[in-house]
mmCIF file of C-alpha atoms and ligand atoms in Angstrom:
data_model
loop_
_atom_site.group_PDB
_atom_site.id
_atom_site.type_symbol
_atom_site.label_atom_id
_atom_site.label_comp_id
_atom_site.label_asym_id
_atom_site.label_seq_id
_atom_site.Cartn_x
_atom_site.Cartn_y
_atom_site.Cartn_z
ATOM 1 C CA UNK C 15 84.102 107.957 82.324
ATOM 2 C CA UNK C 16 84.043 104.841 84.462
ATOM 3 C CA UNK C 17 83.091 103.494 87.878
ATOM 4 C CA UNK C 18 84.961 104.646 90.949
ATOM 5 C CA UNK C 19 84.943 104.105 94.679
ATOM 6 C CA UNK C 20 85.791 106.663 97.320
ATOM 7 C CA UNK C 21 87.704 105.764 100.467
ATOM 8 C CA UNK C 22 88.074 108.042 103.484
ATOM 9 C CA UNK C 23 90.849 107.328 105.971
ATOM 10 C CA UNK C 24 89.690 109.275 109.003
ATOM 11 C CA UNK C 25 92.254 109.855 111.732
ATOM 12 C CA UNK C 26 92.566 112.061 114.782
ATOM 13 C CA UNK C 27 94.956 114.441 113.017
ATOM 14 C CA UNK C 28 94.311 114.035 109.298
ATOM 15 C CA UNK C 29 91.733 112.979 106.748
ATOM 16 C CA UNK C 30 93.004 111.216 103.625
ATOM 17 C CA UNK C 31 90.446 110.672 100.891
ATOM 18 C CA UNK C 32 90.985 108.940 97.579
ATOM 19 C CA UNK C 33 89.062 107.665 94.589
ATOM 20 C CA UNK C 34 90.096 104.404 92.981
ATOM 21 C CA UNK C 35 88.869 101.952 90.409
ATOM 22 C CA UNK C 36 87.985 98.363 91.351
ATOM 23 C CA UNK C 37 91.626 97.266 91.010
ATOM 24 C CA UNK C 38 92.718 99.669 93.745
ATOM 25 C CA UNK C 39 94.425 102.156 91.445
ATOM 26 C CA UNK C 40 94.056 105.522 93.195
ATOM 27 C CA UNK C 41 93.396 108.317 90.697
ATOM 28 C CA UNK C 42 92.594 111.280 92.891
ATOM 29 C CA UNK C 43 93.570 112.134 96.467
ATOM 30 C CA UNK C 44 92.890 114.794 99.032
ATOM 31 C CA UNK C 45 94.684 115.264 102.343
ATOM 32 C CA UNK C 46 93.662 117.761 104.982
ATOM 33 C CA UNK C 47 93.698 118.198 108.763
ATOM 34 C CA UNK C 48 90.796 116.739 110.763
ATOM 35 C CA UNK C 49 90.779 119.706 113.147
ATOM 36 C CA UNK C 50 89.241 117.473 115.798
ATOM 37 C CA UNK C 51 90.106 120.100 118.425
ATOM 38 C CA UNK C 52 87.606 122.499 116.796
ATOM 39 C CA UNK C 53 84.740 120.140 117.567
ATOM 40 C CA UNK C 54 82.598 117.494 115.905
ATOM 41 C CA UNK C 55 80.892 119.838 113.411
ATOM 42 C CA UNK C 56 84.235 121.166 112.191
ATOM 43 C CA UNK C 57 85.701 117.699 111.606
ATOM 44 C CA UNK C 58 82.536 116.548 109.808
ATOM 45 C CA UNK C 59 82.691 119.669 107.610
ATOM 46 C CA UNK C 60 86.297 118.754 106.754
ATOM 47 C CA UNK C 61 85.309 115.209 105.785
ATOM 48 C CA UNK C 62 82.563 116.561 103.518
ATOM 49 C CA UNK C 63 84.930 119.105 101.962
ATOM 50 C CA UNK C 64 87.532 116.393 101.339
ATOM 51 C CA UNK C 65 85.016 114.115 99.603
ATOM 52 C CA UNK C 66 83.642 117.065 97.611
ATOM 53 C CA UNK C 67 87.163 117.917 96.421
ATOM 54 C CA UNK C 68 87.769 114.327 95.258
ATOM 55 C CA UNK C 69 84.407 114.239 93.451
ATOM 56 C CA UNK C 70 85.245 117.518 91.751
ATOM 57 C CA UNK C 71 88.649 116.334 90.527
ATOM 58 C CA UNK C 72 87.156 113.063 89.369
ATOM 59 C CA UNK C 73 84.849 114.965 87.035
ATOM 60 C CA UNK C 74 81.100 115.026 86.602
ATOM 61 C CA UNK C 75 80.773 112.138 84.148
ATOM 62 C CA UNK C 76 82.428 109.594 86.473
ATOM 63 C CA UNK C 77 80.175 107.239 88.331
ATOM 64 C CA UNK C 78 80.917 106.909 92.052
ATOM 65 C CA UNK C 79 79.503 103.616 93.317
ATOM 66 C CA UNK C 80 80.081 104.047 97.018
ATOM 67 C CA UNK C 81 81.936 105.794 99.805
ATOM 68 C CA UNK C 82 83.803 103.761 102.425
ATOM 69 C CA UNK C 83 85.064 105.271 105.624
ATOM 70 C CA UNK C 84 87.617 103.845 108.051
ATOM 71 C CA UNK C 85 87.464 105.483 111.455
ATOM 72 C CA UNK C 86 88.890 105.045 114.925
ATOM 73 C CA UNK C 87 86.320 103.300 117.133
ATOM 74 C CA UNK C 88 84.505 102.123 119.035
ATOM 75 C CA UNK C 89 81.827 102.243 116.384
ATOM 76 C CA UNK C 90 78.948 100.276 114.918
ATOM 77 C CA UNK C 91 79.523 99.348 111.286
ATOM 78 C CA UNK C 92 75.962 98.036 111.117
ATOM 79 C CA UNK C 93 74.391 101.299 112.332
ATOM 80 C CA UNK C 94 77.012 103.531 110.719
ATOM 81 C CA UNK C 95 77.597 105.324 114.011
ATOM 82 C CA UNK C 96 80.871 106.249 115.721
ATOM 83 C CA UNK C 97 79.960 105.738 119.386
ATOM 84 C CA UNK C 98 82.870 107.444 121.033
ATOM 85 C CA UNK C 99 86.339 108.099 119.826
ATOM 86 C CA UNK C 100 88.976 109.609 122.093
ATOM 87 C CA UNK C 101 91.044 110.452 118.978
ATOM 88 C CA UNK C 102 88.233 112.340 117.273
ATOM 89 C CA UNK C 103 86.452 113.657 120.347
ATOM 90 C CA UNK C 104 83.258 112.246 118.828
ATOM 91 C CA UNK C 105 80.297 110.947 120.752
ATOM 92 C CA UNK C 106 77.563 109.006 118.949
ATOM 93 C CA UNK C 107 77.988 110.521 115.482
ATOM 94 C CA UNK C 108 75.776 108.922 112.750
ATOM 95 C CA UNK C 109 78.436 109.574 110.117
ATOM 96 C CA UNK C 110 76.971 107.182 107.546
ATOM 97 C CA UNK C 111 73.602 108.931 107.464
ATOM 98 C CA UNK C 112 75.241 112.369 107.505
ATOM 99 C CA UNK C 113 77.340 111.529 104.427
ATOM 100 C CA UNK C 114 74.545 109.705 102.602
ATOM 101 C CA UNK C 115 72.293 112.754 103.071
ATOM 102 C CA UNK C 116 75.055 115.030 101.820
ATOM 103 C CA UNK C 117 76.139 113.094 98.727
ATOM 104 C CA UNK C 118 73.277 110.744 97.857
ATOM 105 C CA UNK C 119 75.748 107.853 97.560
ATOM 106 C CA UNK C 120 75.774 104.660 99.675
ATOM 107 C CA UNK C 121 78.248 104.882 102.590
ATOM 108 C CA UNK C 122 79.848 102.115 104.671
ATOM 109 C CA UNK C 123 81.720 102.536 107.932
ATOM 110 C CA UNK C 124 84.246 100.221 109.602
ATOM 111 C CA UNK C 125 86.978 100.583 112.213
ATOM 112 C CA UNK C 126 90.446 101.480 111.002
ATOM 113 C CA UNK C 127 92.227 98.238 111.902
ATOM 114 C CA UNK C 128 89.577 96.092 110.180
ATOM 115 C CA UNK C 129 89.774 98.351 107.147
ATOM 116 C CA UNK C 130 93.577 97.985 107.032
ATOM 117 C CA UNK C 131 93.147 94.204 107.204
ATOM 118 C CA UNK C 132 90.732 94.294 104.268
ATOM 119 C CA UNK C 133 93.163 96.414 102.262
ATOM 120 C CA UNK C 134 96.084 94.026 102.802
ATOM 121 C CA UNK C 135 93.839 91.073 102.026
ATOM 122 C CA UNK C 136 92.473 92.452 98.754
ATOM 123 C CA UNK C 137 95.296 94.611 97.409
ATOM 124 C CA UNK C 138 98.371 93.740 99.494
ATOM 125 C CA UNK C 139 100.260 90.838 101.053
ATOM 126 C CA UNK C 140 97.086 88.785 101.637
ATOM 127 C CA UNK C 141 96.565 88.190 97.898
ATOM 128 C CA UNK C 142 92.955 87.259 98.600
ATOM 129 C CA UNK C 143 93.896 84.040 100.385
ATOM 130 C CA UNK C 144 91.041 82.260 102.153
ATOM 131 C CA UNK C 145 91.881 83.005 105.799
ATOM 132 C CA UNK C 146 94.116 85.838 106.900
ATOM 133 C CA UNK C 147 94.916 87.733 110.060
ATOM 134 C CA UNK C 148 96.214 91.286 109.856
ATOM 135 C CA UNK C 149 97.976 92.769 112.845
ATOM 136 C CA UNK C 150 99.273 96.295 113.137
ATOM 137 C CA UNK C 151 101.939 96.940 115.736
ATOM 138 C CA UNK C 152 102.466 100.650 116.293
ATOM 139 C CA UNK C 153 101.537 102.850 119.261
ATOM 140 C CA UNK C 154 98.798 100.288 119.875
ATOM 141 C CA UNK C 155 98.141 96.811 118.499
ATOM 142 C CA UNK C 156 95.097 96.305 116.311
ATOM 143 C CA UNK C 157 93.913 93.646 113.950
ATOM 144 C CA UNK C 158 91.535 92.520 111.282
ATOM 145 C CA UNK C 159 90.475 88.922 110.746
ATOM 146 C CA UNK C 160 89.416 87.602 107.347
ATOM 147 C CA UNK C 161 87.603 84.270 107.382
ATOM 148 C CA UNK C 162 86.597 82.629 104.090
ATOM 149 C CA UNK C 163 87.351 85.878 102.261
ATOM 150 C CA UNK C 164 85.096 87.979 104.504
ATOM 151 C CA UNK C 165 85.875 90.326 107.352
ATOM 152 C CA UNK C 166 85.029 88.521 110.583
ATOM 153 C CA UNK C 167 83.163 91.144 112.592
ATOM 154 C CA UNK C 168 81.818 89.132 115.528
ATOM 155 C CA UNK C 169 78.302 89.396 116.957
ATOM 156 C CA UNK C 170 78.489 93.101 117.783
ATOM 157 C CA UNK C 171 81.220 94.086 115.342
ATOM 158 C CA UNK C 172 84.028 94.174 117.889
ATOM 159 C CA UNK C 173 85.999 91.120 116.733
ATOM 160 C CA UNK C 174 89.637 91.387 115.740
ATOM 161 C CA UNK C 175 90.881 93.197 118.847
ATOM 162 C CA UNK C 176 94.045 91.107 118.900
ATOM 163 C CA UNK C 177 95.888 93.735 120.952
ATOM 164 C CA UNK C 178 93.638 93.123 123.930
ATOM 165 C CA UNK C 179 94.279 89.421 124.343
ATOM 166 C CA UNK C 180 95.560 88.861 127.856
ATOM 167 C CA UNK C 181 99.042 87.348 127.625
ATOM 168 C CA UNK C 182 100.235 87.987 131.213
ATOM 169 C CA UNK C 183 98.016 87.768 134.256
ATOM 170 C CA UNK C 184 98.300 91.020 136.258
ATOM 171 C CA UNK C 185 100.761 92.349 133.695
ATOM 172 C CA UNK C 186 101.310 96.026 132.872
ATOM 173 C CA UNK C 187 98.290 98.317 132.619
ATOM 174 C CA UNK C 188 96.807 98.656 129.130
ATOM 175 C CA UNK C 189 95.077 101.683 127.589
ATOM 176 C CA UNK C 190 91.827 99.685 127.728
ATOM 177 C CA UNK C 191 91.967 99.652 131.536
ATOM 178 C CA UNK C 192 92.827 95.974 131.908
ATOM 179 C CA UNK C 193 96.206 94.397 132.608
ATOM 180 C CA UNK C 194 98.603 92.242 130.637
ATOM 181 C CA UNK C 195 97.113 92.792 127.182
ATOM 182 C CA UNK C 196 99.404 92.062 124.216
ATOM 183 C CA UNK C 197 99.305 95.805 123.449
ATOM 184 C CA UNK C 198 100.685 96.613 126.911
ATOM 185 C CA UNK C 199 103.636 94.253 126.321
ATOM 186 C CA UNK C 200 104.595 94.419 122.648
ATOM 187 C CA UNK C 201 103.359 97.705 121.133
ATOM 188 C CA UNK C 202 105.678 100.576 120.246
ATOM 189 C CA UNK C 203 104.383 102.346 123.353
ATOM 190 C CA UNK C 204 105.260 99.344 125.531
ATOM 191 C CA UNK C 205 108.739 99.063 123.983
ATOM 192 C CA UNK C 206 109.413 102.766 124.629
ATOM 193 C CA UNK C 207 108.150 102.548 128.205
ATOM 194 C CA UNK C 208 110.416 99.577 128.891
ATOM 195 C CA UNK C 209 113.363 101.497 127.415
ATOM 196 C CA UNK C 210 112.758 104.390 129.815
ATOM 197 C CA UNK C 211 112.407 102.008 132.764
ATOM 198 C CA UNK C 212 115.722 100.304 131.964
ATOM 199 C CA UNK C 213 117.528 103.603 131.348
ATOM 200 C CA UNK C 214 116.328 104.914 134.731
ATOM 201 C CA UNK C 215 117.947 101.934 136.451
ATOM 202 C CA UNK C 216 121.283 103.512 135.611
ATOM 203 C CA UNK C 217 122.594 100.522 133.659
ATOM 204 C CA UNK C 218 125.188 101.293 130.943
ATOM 205 C CA UNK C 219 122.865 101.502 127.944
ATOM 206 C CA UNK C 220 123.382 103.517 124.773
ATOM 207 C CA UNK C 221 119.651 104.347 124.814
ATOM 208 C CA UNK C 222 120.478 107.131 127.284
ATOM 209 C CA UNK C 223 123.231 108.501 125.022
ATOM 210 C CA UNK C 224 120.930 108.522 121.986
ATOM 211 C CA UNK C 225 118.677 111.067 123.744
ATOM 212 C CA UNK C 226 121.543 113.048 125.367
ATOM 213 C CA UNK C 227 120.517 111.856 128.801
ATOM 214 C CA UNK C 228 116.897 113.049 128.451
ATOM 215 C CA UNK C 229 115.341 109.694 129.353
ATOM 216 C CA UNK C 230 111.778 110.914 128.728
ATOM 217 C CA UNK C 231 112.633 111.067 125.019
ATOM 218 C CA UNK C 232 113.329 107.335 124.770
ATOM 219 C CA UNK C 233 110.668 105.777 122.548
ATOM 220 C CA UNK C 234 110.438 102.598 120.482
ATOM 221 C CA UNK C 235 112.480 104.161 117.656
ATOM 222 C CA UNK C 236 115.341 104.892 120.078
ATOM 223 C CA UNK C 237 115.144 101.355 121.478
ATOM 224 C CA UNK C 238 115.220 99.894 117.950
ATOM 225 C CA UNK C 239 118.194 102.081 117.033
ATOM 226 C CA UNK C 240 120.138 101.021 120.152
ATOM 227 C CA UNK C 241 119.224 97.399 119.437
ATOM 228 C CA UNK C 242 120.485 97.658 115.852
ATOM 229 C CA UNK C 243 123.760 99.080 117.203
ATOM 230 C CA UNK C 244 124.192 96.050 119.476
ATOM 231 C CA UNK C 245 123.089 97.443 122.841
ATOM 232 C CA UNK C 246 122.343 94.349 124.979
ATOM 233 C CA UNK C 247 119.684 96.121 127.094
ATOM 234 C CA UNK C 248 117.764 97.257 124.028
ATOM 235 C CA UNK C 249 118.184 93.799 122.531
ATOM 236 C CA UNK C 250 116.509 92.246 125.574
ATOM 237 C CA UNK C 251 113.583 94.690 125.290
ATOM 238 C CA UNK C 252 113.042 93.889 121.606
ATOM 239 C CA UNK C 253 113.460 90.145 122.234
ATOM 240 C CA UNK C 254 110.848 90.316 124.977
ATOM 241 C CA UNK C 255 108.337 92.155 122.756
ATOM 242 C CA UNK C 256 108.881 89.529 120.038
ATOM 243 C CA UNK C 257 108.306 86.727 122.554
ATOM 244 C CA UNK C 258 104.969 88.244 123.580
ATOM 245 C CA UNK C 259 104.003 88.770 119.950
ATOM 246 C CA UNK C 260 104.813 85.127 119.269
ATOM 247 C CA UNK C 261 102.502 84.084 122.113
ATOM 248 C CA UNK C 262 99.658 86.213 120.747
ATOM 249 C CA UNK C 263 100.164 85.176 117.149
ATOM 250 C CA UNK C 264 100.755 81.540 118.077
ATOM 251 C CA UNK C 265 97.383 81.492 119.833
ATOM 252 C CA UNK C 266 95.722 83.026 116.778
ATOM 253 C CA UNK C 267 97.355 80.442 114.513
ATOM 254 C CA UNK C 268 96.023 77.610 116.677
ATOM 255 C CA UNK C 269 92.528 79.106 116.828
ATOM 256 C CA UNK C 270 92.115 80.243 113.204
ATOM 257 C CA UNK C 271 94.499 78.053 111.173
ATOM 258 C CA UNK C 272 95.068 80.992 108.783
ATOM 259 C CA UNK C 273 96.894 80.885 105.449
ATOM 260 C CA UNK C 274 98.669 84.148 106.140
ATOM 261 C CA UNK C 275 99.422 86.548 108.950
ATOM 262 C CA UNK C 276 100.249 90.017 107.686
ATOM 263 C CA UNK C 277 102.038 92.384 110.046
ATOM 264 C CA UNK C 278 102.016 96.146 109.556
ATOM 265 C CA UNK C 279 102.515 99.267 111.653
ATOM 266 C CA UNK C 280 105.679 101.134 112.634
ATOM 267 C CA UNK C 281 107.202 98.310 114.675
ATOM 268 C CA UNK C 282 107.129 96.000 111.622
ATOM 269 C CA UNK C 283 109.730 98.315 110.053
ATOM 270 C CA UNK C 284 112.450 96.634 112.120
ATOM 271 C CA UNK C 285 112.103 93.941 109.473
ATOM 272 C CA UNK C 286 113.967 90.622 109.701
ATOM 273 C CA UNK C 287 114.946 91.403 113.278
ATOM 274 C CA UNK C 288 111.253 90.909 114.042
ATOM 275 C CA UNK C 289 110.120 88.453 111.405
ATOM 276 C CA UNK C 290 112.834 85.793 111.588
ATOM 277 C CA UNK C 291 112.571 85.031 115.346
ATOM 278 C CA UNK C 292 108.793 85.442 115.203
ATOM 279 C CA UNK C 293 108.454 82.806 112.486
ATOM 280 C CA UNK C 294 110.678 80.435 114.461
ATOM 281 C CA UNK C 295 108.850 80.950 117.745
ATOM 282 C CA UNK C 296 105.396 80.510 116.248
ATOM 283 C CA UNK C 297 106.465 77.003 115.238
ATOM 284 C CA UNK C 298 106.746 76.191 118.946
ATOM 285 C CA UNK C 299 103.602 78.026 120.060
ATOM 286 C CA UNK C 300 100.873 76.769 117.742
ATOM 287 C CA UNK C 301 99.389 73.489 116.571
ATOM 288 C CA UNK C 302 102.073 71.895 114.394
ATOM 289 C CA UNK C 303 100.115 71.588 111.126
ATOM 290 C CA UNK C 304 98.776 75.141 111.393
ATOM 291 C CA UNK C 305 102.186 76.569 112.306
ATOM 292 C CA UNK C 306 103.827 74.796 109.368
ATOM 293 C CA UNK C 307 101.158 76.096 106.991
ATOM 294 C CA UNK C 308 100.935 79.772 107.923
ATOM 295 C CA UNK C 309 102.989 82.403 106.108
ATOM 296 C CA UNK C 310 104.097 85.366 108.217
ATOM 297 C CA UNK C 311 104.400 88.373 105.908
ATOM 298 C CA UNK C 312 105.122 92.049 106.076
ATOM 299 C CA UNK C 313 102.327 94.444 105.077
ATOM 300 C CA UNK C 314 102.778 95.845 101.575
ATOM 301 C CA UNK C 315 100.576 98.883 101.190
ATOM 302 C CA UNK C 316 102.275 101.613 103.216
ATOM 303 C CA UNK C 317 100.572 104.995 103.509
ATOM 304 C CA UNK C 318 97.626 104.200 101.225
ATOM 305 C CA UNK C 319 96.384 101.333 103.382
ATOM 306 C CA UNK C 320 93.615 103.404 105.004
ATOM 307 C CA UNK C 321 92.187 104.765 101.761
ATOM 308 C CA UNK C 322 92.377 101.378 100.011
ATOM 309 C CA UNK C 323 90.779 99.601 102.976
ATOM 310 C CA UNK C 324 87.888 102.054 103.061
ATOM 311 C CA UNK C 325 87.428 101.424 99.342
ATOM 312 C CA UNK C 326 87.283 97.661 100.044
ATOM 313 C CA UNK C 327 84.113 98.312 102.069
ATOM 314 C CA UNK C 328 82.234 99.391 98.950
ATOM 315 C CA UNK C 329 84.009 97.753 96.014
ATOM 316 C CA UNK C 330 81.966 94.950 94.453
HETATM 317 ZN ZN1 LIG Y 788 93.991 96.162 126.532
#
């Protein structure tokens, strides 16, 4: 017996669904492949099956108060429609209505980065502070902005795209089609690309040795490993990514005067090597009072962030 909330973390390769109570304690989970390559109907059937499995394990006498779903975008949270998602191969899918019709429970939809921001704010490193910015640095750079304890969605719901701030005019090409975005300069993808470029110059870098000379295999993990081992070329690549991150975050600190910035995603795993210089540099790149106030913290939630964030959409 009791009240529960269901969160669906929808990704291009897997669907993770969980049921939790209002404190974020996950009681039941289901993990299965999205099978996006089999088409939209197949992936929707998998989402339904995953939710059905969680409901079944939860037991008939439990009350489910809502289903939240975090999905790759672009999407409309207001309409509950995923417009188009290269990861899912979806085009204009009214997923909220589809799931409400199926289960008779209220459904809310939000993009995955915003959902992760909500999760860290409510259950993680944000500790429900008043104003918080979440940034995830992995293959791409995404973000979620919490203002006065609420997700800041913007007029059309597209706010929080911190990875697509221009930080270099005519800089490297970004996945969004524009140039010089933060994502094109400081994401894991950008770090890996830079590693391959440097290795191809023929300079004496251990990055090449780490992949047995197969330069195409150099990615951000290889660069980070070479950096940790003292390779000066890798060090310069990581330093450069941190400088660009400090520009992006410094701008956000000046604009939003947040209490906390929480950084997640694979690149944040390099730990102090990232956080210590970043904290120092932000002091020089943002309004003094705001820079002195903000805490720069590592995300806390790990693999459950997507499920917990989706639950935040519906938890009272
Ligand atoms: Zn971009």
